PDB file of C-alpha atoms in Angstrom:
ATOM      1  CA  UNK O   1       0.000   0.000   0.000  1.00  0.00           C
ATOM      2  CA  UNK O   2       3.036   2.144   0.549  1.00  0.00           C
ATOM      3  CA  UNK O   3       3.960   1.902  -3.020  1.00  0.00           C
ATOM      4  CA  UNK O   4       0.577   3.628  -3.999  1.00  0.00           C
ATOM      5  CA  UNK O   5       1.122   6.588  -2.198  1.00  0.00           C
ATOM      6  CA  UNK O   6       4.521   6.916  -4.405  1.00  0.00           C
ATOM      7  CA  UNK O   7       1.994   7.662  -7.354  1.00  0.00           C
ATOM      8  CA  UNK O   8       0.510   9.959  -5.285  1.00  0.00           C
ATOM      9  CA  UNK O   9       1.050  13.658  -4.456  1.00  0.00           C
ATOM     10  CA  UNK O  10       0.631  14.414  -0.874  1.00  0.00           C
ATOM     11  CA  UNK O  11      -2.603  14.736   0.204  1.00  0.00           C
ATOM     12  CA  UNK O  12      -2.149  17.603   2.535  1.00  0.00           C
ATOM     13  CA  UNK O  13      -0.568  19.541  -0.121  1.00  0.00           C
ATOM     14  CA  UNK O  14      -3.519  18.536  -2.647  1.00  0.00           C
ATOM     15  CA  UNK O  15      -6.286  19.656  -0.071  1.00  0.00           C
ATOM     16  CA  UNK O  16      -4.541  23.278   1.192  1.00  0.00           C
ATOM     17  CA  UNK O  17      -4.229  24.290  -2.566  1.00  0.00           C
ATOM     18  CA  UNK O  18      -8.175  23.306  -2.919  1.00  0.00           C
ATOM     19  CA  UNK O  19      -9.184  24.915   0.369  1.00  0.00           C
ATOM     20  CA  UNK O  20      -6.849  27.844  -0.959  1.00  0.00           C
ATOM     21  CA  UNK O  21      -9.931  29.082  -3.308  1.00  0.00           C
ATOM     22  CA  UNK O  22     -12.671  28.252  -1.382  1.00  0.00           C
ATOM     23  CA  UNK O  23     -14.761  30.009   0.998  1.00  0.00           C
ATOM     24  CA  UNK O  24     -13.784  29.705   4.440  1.00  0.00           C
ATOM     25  CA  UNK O  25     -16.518  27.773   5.734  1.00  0.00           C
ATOM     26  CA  UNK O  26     -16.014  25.326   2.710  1.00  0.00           C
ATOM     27  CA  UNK O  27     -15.439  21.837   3.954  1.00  0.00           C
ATOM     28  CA  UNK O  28     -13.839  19.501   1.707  1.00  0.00           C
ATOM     29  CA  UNK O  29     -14.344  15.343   2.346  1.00  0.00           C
ATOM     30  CA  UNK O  30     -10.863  13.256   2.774  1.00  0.00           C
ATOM     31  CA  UNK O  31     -12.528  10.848  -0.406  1.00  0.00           C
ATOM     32  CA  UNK O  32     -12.821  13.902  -2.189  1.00  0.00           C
ATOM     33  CA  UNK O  33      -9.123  14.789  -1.824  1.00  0.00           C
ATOM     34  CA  UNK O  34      -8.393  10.974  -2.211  1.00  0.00           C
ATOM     35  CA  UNK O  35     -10.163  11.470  -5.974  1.00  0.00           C
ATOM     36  CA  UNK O  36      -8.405  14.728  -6.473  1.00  0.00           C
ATOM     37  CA  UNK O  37      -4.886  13.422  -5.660  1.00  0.00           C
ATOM     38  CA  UNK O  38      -5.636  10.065  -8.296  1.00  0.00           C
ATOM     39  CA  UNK O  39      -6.830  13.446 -11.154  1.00  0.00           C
ATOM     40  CA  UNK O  40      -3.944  15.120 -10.765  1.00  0.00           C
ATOM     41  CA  UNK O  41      -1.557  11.738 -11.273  1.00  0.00           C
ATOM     42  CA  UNK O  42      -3.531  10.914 -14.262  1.00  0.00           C
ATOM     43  CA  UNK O  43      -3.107  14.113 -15.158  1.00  0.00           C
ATOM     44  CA  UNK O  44       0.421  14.632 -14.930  1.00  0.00           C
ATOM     45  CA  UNK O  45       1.212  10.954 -16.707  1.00  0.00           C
ATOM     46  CA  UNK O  46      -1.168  11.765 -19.768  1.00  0.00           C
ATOM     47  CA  UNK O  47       0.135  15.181 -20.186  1.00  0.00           C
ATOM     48  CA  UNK O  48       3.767  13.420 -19.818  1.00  0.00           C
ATOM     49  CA  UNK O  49       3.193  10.968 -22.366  1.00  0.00           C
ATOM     50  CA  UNK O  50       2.184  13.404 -25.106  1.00  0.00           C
ATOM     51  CA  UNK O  51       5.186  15.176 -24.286  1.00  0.00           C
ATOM     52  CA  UNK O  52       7.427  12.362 -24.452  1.00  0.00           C
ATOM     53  CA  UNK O  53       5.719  10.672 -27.989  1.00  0.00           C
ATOM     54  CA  UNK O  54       6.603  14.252 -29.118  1.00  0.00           C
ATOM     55  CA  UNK O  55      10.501  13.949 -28.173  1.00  0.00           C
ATOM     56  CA  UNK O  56      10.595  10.740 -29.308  1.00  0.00           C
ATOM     57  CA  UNK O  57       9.532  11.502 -32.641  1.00  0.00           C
ATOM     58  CA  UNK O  58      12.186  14.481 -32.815  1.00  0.00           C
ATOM     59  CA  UNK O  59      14.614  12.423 -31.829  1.00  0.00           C
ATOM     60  CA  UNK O  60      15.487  13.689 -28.279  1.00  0.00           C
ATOM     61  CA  UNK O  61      15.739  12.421 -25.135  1.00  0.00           C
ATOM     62  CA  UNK O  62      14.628  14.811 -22.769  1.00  0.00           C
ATOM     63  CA  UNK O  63      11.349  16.182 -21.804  1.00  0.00           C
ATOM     64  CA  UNK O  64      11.658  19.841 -20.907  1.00  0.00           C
ATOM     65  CA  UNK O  65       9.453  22.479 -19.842  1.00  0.00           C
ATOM     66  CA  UNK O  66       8.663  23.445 -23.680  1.00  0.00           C
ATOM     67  CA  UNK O  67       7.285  20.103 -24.114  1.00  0.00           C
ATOM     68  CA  UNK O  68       5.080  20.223 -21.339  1.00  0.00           C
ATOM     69  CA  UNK O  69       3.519  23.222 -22.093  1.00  0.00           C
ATOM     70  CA  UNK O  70       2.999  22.282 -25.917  1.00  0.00           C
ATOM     71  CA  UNK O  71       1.070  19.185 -24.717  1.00  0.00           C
ATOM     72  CA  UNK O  72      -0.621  21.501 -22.193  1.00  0.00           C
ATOM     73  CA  UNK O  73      -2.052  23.394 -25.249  1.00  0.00           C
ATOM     74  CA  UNK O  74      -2.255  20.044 -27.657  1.00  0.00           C
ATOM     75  CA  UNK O  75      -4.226  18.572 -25.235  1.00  0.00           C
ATOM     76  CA  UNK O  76      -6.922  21.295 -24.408  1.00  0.00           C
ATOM     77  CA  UNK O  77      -5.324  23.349 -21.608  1.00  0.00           C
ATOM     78  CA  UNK O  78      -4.870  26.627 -23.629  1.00  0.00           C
ATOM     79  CA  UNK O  79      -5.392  28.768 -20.702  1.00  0.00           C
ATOM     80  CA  UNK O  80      -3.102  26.745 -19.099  1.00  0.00           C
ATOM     81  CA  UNK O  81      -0.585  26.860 -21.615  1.00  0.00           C
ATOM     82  CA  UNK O  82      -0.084  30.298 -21.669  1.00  0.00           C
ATOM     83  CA  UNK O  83       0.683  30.592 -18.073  1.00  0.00           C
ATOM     84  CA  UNK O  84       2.538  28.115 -18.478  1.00  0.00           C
ATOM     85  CA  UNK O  85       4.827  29.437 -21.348  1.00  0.00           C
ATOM     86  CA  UNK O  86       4.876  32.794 -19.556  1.00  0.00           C
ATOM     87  CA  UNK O  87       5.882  30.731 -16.079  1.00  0.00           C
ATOM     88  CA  UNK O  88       8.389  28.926 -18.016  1.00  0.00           C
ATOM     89  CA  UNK O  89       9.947  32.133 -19.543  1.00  0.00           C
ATOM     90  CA  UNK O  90      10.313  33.848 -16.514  1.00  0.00           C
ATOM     91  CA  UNK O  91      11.449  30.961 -14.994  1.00  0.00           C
ATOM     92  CA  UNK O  92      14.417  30.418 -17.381  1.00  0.00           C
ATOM     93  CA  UNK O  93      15.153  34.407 -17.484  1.00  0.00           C
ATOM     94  CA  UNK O  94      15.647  34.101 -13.865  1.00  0.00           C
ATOM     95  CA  UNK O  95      18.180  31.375 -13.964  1.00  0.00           C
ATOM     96  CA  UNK O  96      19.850  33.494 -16.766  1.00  0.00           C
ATOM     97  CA  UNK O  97      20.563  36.348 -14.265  1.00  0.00           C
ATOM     98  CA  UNK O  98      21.091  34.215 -11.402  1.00  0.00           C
ATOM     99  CA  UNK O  99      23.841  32.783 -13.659  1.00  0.00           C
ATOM    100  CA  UNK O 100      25.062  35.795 -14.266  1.00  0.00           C
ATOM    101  CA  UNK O 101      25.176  37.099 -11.010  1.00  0.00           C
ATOM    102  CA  UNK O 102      27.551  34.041 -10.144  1.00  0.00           C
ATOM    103  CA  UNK O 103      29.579  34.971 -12.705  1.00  0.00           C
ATOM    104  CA  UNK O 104      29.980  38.847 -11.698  1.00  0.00           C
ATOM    105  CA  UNK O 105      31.013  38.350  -8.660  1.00  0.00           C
ATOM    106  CA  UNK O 106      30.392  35.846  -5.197  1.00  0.00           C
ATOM    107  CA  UNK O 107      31.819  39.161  -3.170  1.00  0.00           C
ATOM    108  CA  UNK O 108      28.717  41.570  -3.404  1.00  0.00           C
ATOM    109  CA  UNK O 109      26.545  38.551  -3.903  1.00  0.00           C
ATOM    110  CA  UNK O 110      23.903  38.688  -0.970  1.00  0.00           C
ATOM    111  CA  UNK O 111      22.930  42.766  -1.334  1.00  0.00           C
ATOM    112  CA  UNK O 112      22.475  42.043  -5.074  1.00  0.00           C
ATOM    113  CA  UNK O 113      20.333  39.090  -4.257  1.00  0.00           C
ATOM    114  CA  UNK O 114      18.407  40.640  -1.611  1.00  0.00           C
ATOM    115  CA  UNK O 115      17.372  43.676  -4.072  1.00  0.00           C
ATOM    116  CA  UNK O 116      16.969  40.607  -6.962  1.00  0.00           C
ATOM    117  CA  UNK O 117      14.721  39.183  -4.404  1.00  0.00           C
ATOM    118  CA  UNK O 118      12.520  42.360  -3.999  1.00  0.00           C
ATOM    119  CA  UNK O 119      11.655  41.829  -7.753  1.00  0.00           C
ATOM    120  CA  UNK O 120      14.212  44.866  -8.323  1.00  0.00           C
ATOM    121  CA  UNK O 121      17.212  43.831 -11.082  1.00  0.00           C
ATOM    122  CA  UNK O 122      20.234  45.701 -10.388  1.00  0.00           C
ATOM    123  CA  UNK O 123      20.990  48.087 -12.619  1.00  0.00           C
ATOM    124  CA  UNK O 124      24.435  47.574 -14.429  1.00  0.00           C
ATOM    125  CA  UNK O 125      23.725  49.662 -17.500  1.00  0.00           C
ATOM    126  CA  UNK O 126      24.447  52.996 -15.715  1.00  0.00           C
ATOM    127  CA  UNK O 127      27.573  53.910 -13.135  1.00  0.00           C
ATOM    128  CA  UNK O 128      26.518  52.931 -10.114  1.00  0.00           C
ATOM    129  CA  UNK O 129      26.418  56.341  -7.631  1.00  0.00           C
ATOM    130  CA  UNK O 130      27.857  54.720  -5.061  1.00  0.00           C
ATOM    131  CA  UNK O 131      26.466  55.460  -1.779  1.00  0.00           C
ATOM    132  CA  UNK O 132      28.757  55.125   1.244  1.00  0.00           C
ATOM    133  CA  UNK O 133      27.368  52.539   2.620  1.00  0.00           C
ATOM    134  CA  UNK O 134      28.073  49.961   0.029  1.00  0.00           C
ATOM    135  CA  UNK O 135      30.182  46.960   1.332  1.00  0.00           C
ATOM    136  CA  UNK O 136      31.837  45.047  -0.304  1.00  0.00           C
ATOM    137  CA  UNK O 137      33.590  48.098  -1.803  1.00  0.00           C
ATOM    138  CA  UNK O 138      33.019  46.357  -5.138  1.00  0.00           C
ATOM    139  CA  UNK O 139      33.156  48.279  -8.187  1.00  0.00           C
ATOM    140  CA  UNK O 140      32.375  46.168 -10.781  1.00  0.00           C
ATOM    141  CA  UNK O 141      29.206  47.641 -11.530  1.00  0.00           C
ATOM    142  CA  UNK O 142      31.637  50.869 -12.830  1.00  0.00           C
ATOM    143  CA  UNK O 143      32.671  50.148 -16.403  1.00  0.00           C
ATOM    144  CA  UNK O 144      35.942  51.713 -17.230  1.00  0.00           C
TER     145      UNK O 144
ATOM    146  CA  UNK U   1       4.816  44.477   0.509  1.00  0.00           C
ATOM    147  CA  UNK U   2       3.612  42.768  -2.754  1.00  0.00           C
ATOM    148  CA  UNK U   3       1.561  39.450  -2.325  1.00  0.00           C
ATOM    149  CA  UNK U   4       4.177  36.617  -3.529  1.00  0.00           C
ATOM    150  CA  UNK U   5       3.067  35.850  -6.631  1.00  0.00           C
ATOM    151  CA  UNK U   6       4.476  33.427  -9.404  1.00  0.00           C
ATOM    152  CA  UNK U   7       7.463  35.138  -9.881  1.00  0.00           C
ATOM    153  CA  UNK U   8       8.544  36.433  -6.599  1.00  0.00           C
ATOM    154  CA  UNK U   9       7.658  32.967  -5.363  1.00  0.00           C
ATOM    155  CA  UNK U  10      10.478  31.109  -7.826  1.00  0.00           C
ATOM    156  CA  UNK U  11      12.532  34.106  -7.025  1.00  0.00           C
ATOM    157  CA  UNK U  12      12.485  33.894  -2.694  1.00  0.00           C
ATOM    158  CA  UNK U  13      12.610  30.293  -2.922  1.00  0.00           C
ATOM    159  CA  UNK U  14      15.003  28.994  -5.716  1.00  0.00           C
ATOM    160  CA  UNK U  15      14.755  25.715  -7.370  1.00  0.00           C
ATOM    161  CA  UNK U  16      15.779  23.293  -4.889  1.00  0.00           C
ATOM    162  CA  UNK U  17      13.928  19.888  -4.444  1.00  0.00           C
ATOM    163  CA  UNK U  18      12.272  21.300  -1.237  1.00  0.00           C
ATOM    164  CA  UNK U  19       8.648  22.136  -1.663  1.00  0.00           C
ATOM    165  CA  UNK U  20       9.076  25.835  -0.462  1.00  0.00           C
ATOM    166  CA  UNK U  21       7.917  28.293  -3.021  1.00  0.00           C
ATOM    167  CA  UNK U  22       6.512  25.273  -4.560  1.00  0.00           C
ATOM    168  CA  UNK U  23       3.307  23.585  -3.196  1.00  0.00           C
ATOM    169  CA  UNK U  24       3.484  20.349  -5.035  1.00  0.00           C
ATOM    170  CA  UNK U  25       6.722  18.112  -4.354  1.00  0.00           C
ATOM    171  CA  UNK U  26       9.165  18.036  -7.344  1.00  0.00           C
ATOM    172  CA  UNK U  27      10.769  14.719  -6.592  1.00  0.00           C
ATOM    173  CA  UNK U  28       7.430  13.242  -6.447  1.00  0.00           C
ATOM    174  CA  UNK U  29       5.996  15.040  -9.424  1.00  0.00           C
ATOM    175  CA  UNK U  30       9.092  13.765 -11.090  1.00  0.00           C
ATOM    176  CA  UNK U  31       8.818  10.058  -9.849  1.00  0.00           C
ATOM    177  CA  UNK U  32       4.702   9.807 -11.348  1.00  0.00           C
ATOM    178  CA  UNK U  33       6.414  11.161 -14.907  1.00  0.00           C
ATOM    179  CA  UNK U  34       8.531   8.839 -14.875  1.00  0.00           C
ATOM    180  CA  UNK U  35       6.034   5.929 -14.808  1.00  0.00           C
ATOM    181  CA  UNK U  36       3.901   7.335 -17.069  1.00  0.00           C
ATOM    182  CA  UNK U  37       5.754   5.670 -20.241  1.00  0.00           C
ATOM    183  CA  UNK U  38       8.889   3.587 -20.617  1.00  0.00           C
ATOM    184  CA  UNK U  39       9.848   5.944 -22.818  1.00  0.00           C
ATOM    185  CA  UNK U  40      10.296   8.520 -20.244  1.00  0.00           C
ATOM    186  CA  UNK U  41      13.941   8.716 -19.765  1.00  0.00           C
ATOM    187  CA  UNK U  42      15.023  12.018 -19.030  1.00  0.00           C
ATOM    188  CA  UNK U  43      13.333  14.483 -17.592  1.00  0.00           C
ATOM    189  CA  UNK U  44      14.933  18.399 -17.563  1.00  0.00           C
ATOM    190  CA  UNK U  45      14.949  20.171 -14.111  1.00  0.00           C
ATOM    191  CA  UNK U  46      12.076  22.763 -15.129  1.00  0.00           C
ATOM    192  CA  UNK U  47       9.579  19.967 -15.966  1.00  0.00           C
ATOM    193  CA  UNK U  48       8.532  19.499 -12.956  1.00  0.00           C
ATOM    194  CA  UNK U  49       8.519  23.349 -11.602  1.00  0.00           C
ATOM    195  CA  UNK U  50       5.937  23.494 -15.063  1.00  0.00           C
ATOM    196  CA  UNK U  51       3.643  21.089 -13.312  1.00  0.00           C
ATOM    197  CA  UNK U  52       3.961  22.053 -10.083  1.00  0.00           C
ATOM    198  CA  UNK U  53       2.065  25.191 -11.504  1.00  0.00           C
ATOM    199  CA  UNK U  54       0.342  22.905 -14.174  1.00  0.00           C
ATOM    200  CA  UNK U  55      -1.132  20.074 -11.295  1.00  0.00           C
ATOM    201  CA  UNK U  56      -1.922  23.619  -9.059  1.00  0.00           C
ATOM    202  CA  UNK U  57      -3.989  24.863 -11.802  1.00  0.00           C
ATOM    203  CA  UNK U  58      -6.021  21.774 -12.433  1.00  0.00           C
ATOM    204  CA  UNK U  59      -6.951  21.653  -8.946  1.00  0.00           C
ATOM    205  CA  UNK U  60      -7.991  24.786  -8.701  1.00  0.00           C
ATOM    206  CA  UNK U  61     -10.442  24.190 -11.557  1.00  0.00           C
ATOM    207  CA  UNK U  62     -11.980  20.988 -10.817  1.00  0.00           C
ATOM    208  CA  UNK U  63     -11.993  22.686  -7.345  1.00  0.00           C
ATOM    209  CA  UNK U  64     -13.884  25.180  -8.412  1.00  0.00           C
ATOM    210  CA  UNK U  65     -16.526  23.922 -10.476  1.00  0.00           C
ATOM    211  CA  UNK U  66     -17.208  20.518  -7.729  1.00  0.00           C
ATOM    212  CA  UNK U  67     -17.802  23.607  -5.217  1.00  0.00           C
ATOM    213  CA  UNK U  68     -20.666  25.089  -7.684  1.00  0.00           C
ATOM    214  CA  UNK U  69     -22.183  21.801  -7.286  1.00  0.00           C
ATOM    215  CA  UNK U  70     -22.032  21.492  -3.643  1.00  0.00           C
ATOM    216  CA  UNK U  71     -23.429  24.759  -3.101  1.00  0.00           C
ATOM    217  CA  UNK U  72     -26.237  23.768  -5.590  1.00  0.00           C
ATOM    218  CA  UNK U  73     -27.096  20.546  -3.281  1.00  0.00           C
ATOM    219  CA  UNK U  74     -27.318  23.348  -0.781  1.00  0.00           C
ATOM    220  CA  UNK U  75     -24.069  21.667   0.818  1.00  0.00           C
ATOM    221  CA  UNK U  76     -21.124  23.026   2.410  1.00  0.00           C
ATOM    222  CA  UNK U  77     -18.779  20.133   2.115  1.00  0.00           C
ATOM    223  CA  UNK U  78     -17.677  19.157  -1.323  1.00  0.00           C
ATOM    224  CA  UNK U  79     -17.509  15.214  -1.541  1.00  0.00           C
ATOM    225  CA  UNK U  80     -15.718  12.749  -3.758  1.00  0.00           C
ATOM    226  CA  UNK U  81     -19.409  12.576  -5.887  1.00  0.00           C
ATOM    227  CA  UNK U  82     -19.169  16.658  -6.639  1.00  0.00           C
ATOM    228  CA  UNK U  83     -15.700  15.545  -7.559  1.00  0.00           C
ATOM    229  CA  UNK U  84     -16.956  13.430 -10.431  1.00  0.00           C
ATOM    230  CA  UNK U  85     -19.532  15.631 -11.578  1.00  0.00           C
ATOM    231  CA  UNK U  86     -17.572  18.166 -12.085  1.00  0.00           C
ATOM    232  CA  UNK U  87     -14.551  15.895 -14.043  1.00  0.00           C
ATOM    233  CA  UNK U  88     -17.894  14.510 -16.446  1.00  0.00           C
ATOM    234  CA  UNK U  89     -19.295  17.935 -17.159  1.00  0.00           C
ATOM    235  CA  UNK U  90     -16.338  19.510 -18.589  1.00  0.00           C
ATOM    236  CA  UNK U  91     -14.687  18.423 -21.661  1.00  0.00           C
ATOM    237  CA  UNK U  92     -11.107  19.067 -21.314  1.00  0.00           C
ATOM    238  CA  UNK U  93     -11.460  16.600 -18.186  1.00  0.00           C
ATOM    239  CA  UNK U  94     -12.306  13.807 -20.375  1.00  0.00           C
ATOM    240  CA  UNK U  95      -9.222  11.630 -19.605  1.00  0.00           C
ATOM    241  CA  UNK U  96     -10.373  11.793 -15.948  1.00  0.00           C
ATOM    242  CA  UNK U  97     -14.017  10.114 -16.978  1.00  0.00           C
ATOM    243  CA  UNK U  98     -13.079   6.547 -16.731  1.00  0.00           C
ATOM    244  CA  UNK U  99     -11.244   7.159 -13.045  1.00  0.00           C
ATOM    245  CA  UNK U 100     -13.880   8.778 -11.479  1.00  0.00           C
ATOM    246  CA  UNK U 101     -16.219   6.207 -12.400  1.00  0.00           C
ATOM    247  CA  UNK U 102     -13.898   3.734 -11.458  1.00  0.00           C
ATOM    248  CA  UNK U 103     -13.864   5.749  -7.854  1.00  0.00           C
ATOM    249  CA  UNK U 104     -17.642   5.849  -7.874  1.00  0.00           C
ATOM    250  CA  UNK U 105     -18.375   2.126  -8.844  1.00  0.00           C
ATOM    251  CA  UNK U 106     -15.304   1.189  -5.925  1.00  0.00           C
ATOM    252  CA  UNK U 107     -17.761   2.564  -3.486  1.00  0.00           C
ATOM    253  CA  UNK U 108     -20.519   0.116  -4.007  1.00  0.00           C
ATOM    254  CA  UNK U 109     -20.390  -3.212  -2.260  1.00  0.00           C
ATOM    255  CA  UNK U 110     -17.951  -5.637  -4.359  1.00  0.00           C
ATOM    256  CA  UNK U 111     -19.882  -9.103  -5.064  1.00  0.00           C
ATOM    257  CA  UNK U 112     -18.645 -11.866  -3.482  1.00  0.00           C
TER     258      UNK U 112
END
């Protein structure tokens, strides 16, 4: 019985994301997670085996987020889809600048991250005005 | 301070296996892709982040519409029948038809 569960997502995470949208006084019945939990596996194993017929007929081996989201959309879940892509994209443009970031410097790393993490991107197109209380006395943000 | 959305929530929380920003489980997500097919071999990292949202999505819907159901039965708790109904009324949920019926017909007494 153990080995079912692994097919399973958790059912605590299952029911807080459907309480998340329903009223407060909204009660939801431990069978009716149970059939939620079995959707969402079905879900995820048709959606990834429309992906994978797809890389298998072009020749590649790996399923990636692309893939997902084109079976998404193939298989009816346009609204979907489009979150999805946009998800996906900001996703990967994230791990671009994070990748970057490494690559500037590990030094000045946390303030950078904490602004990155505010939603702000550091701004590396103009001199930095460096205000005094800057720490790492960096100045790689200062082309010369 | 802006409500984490999306974004913000990939951003505070990274990709790491850990469920944080992330309310599904990625190792687990990944595990149920795998047995999908035999063909599944490789899976990228951001497949599963796509589902998490994906699988978050779905819920939300079928959510949504078993809870118009239960508050038409003049209910307040939503149960594994509102479930059903609301997988057989909508089209896009046809893959789900033959597994909530399957749910549904597990309920009744087996014959000996």
């Amino acid at each position: 019985m153990i080995d079912e569960q692994d097919k399973l997502l958790p059912i605590a995470n299952v029911g807080r994301i459907m309480k998340h949208i329903l009223p407060r006084n909204a009660k939801i019945s431990k069978e009716a997670k149970e059939t939620m939990q079995e959707c969402v596996s079905e879900f995820i194993s048709f959606i990834t085996s429309e992906a994978s017929d797809k890389c298998h007929k072009e020749n590649r081996k790996t399923v990636n987020g692309d893939d997902i989201c084109w079976a998404l959309s193939s298989l009816g879940f346009d609204n979907n889809s489009e979150v999805m892509l946009k998800y996906l994209h900001k996703f990967r443009e994230y791990e671009r600048q994070k990748a970057e970031q490494n690559k500037a410097s590990s030094s000045e790393e946390k303030d950078d991250v904490t602004s990155y993490r505010l939603g702000l991107q550091p701004d590396t197109s103009t001199p930095l005005e460096f205000r005094v209380l800057d720490k790492g006395g960096s100045s790689s943000a200062n082309p010369k | 301070m802006k409500r984490a959305g999306t974004y913000s929530g990939i951003l505070s929380g990274g990709i790491s296996g850990k469920t944080g920003p992330h309310l599904l489980p990625l190792a687990r997500i990944k595990k149920i892709m795998k047995q999908s097919s035999d063909d599944v071999k490789m899976i990228s990292g951001e497949a599963p982040i796509v589902f998490s949202k994906a699988c978050e999505l779905l819920i939300e819907e079928i959510t949504k519409r078993a809870w118009n159901i239960t508050v038409q039965g003049k209910r307040r708790t939503i149960c594994k029948e509102d479930v059903a109904s609301a997988v057989i009324t909508t089209d896009t949920f046809d893959f789900l038809v033959n597994l909530v019926s399957d749910s549904a017909n597990s309920q009744e007494s087996p014959r000996p």
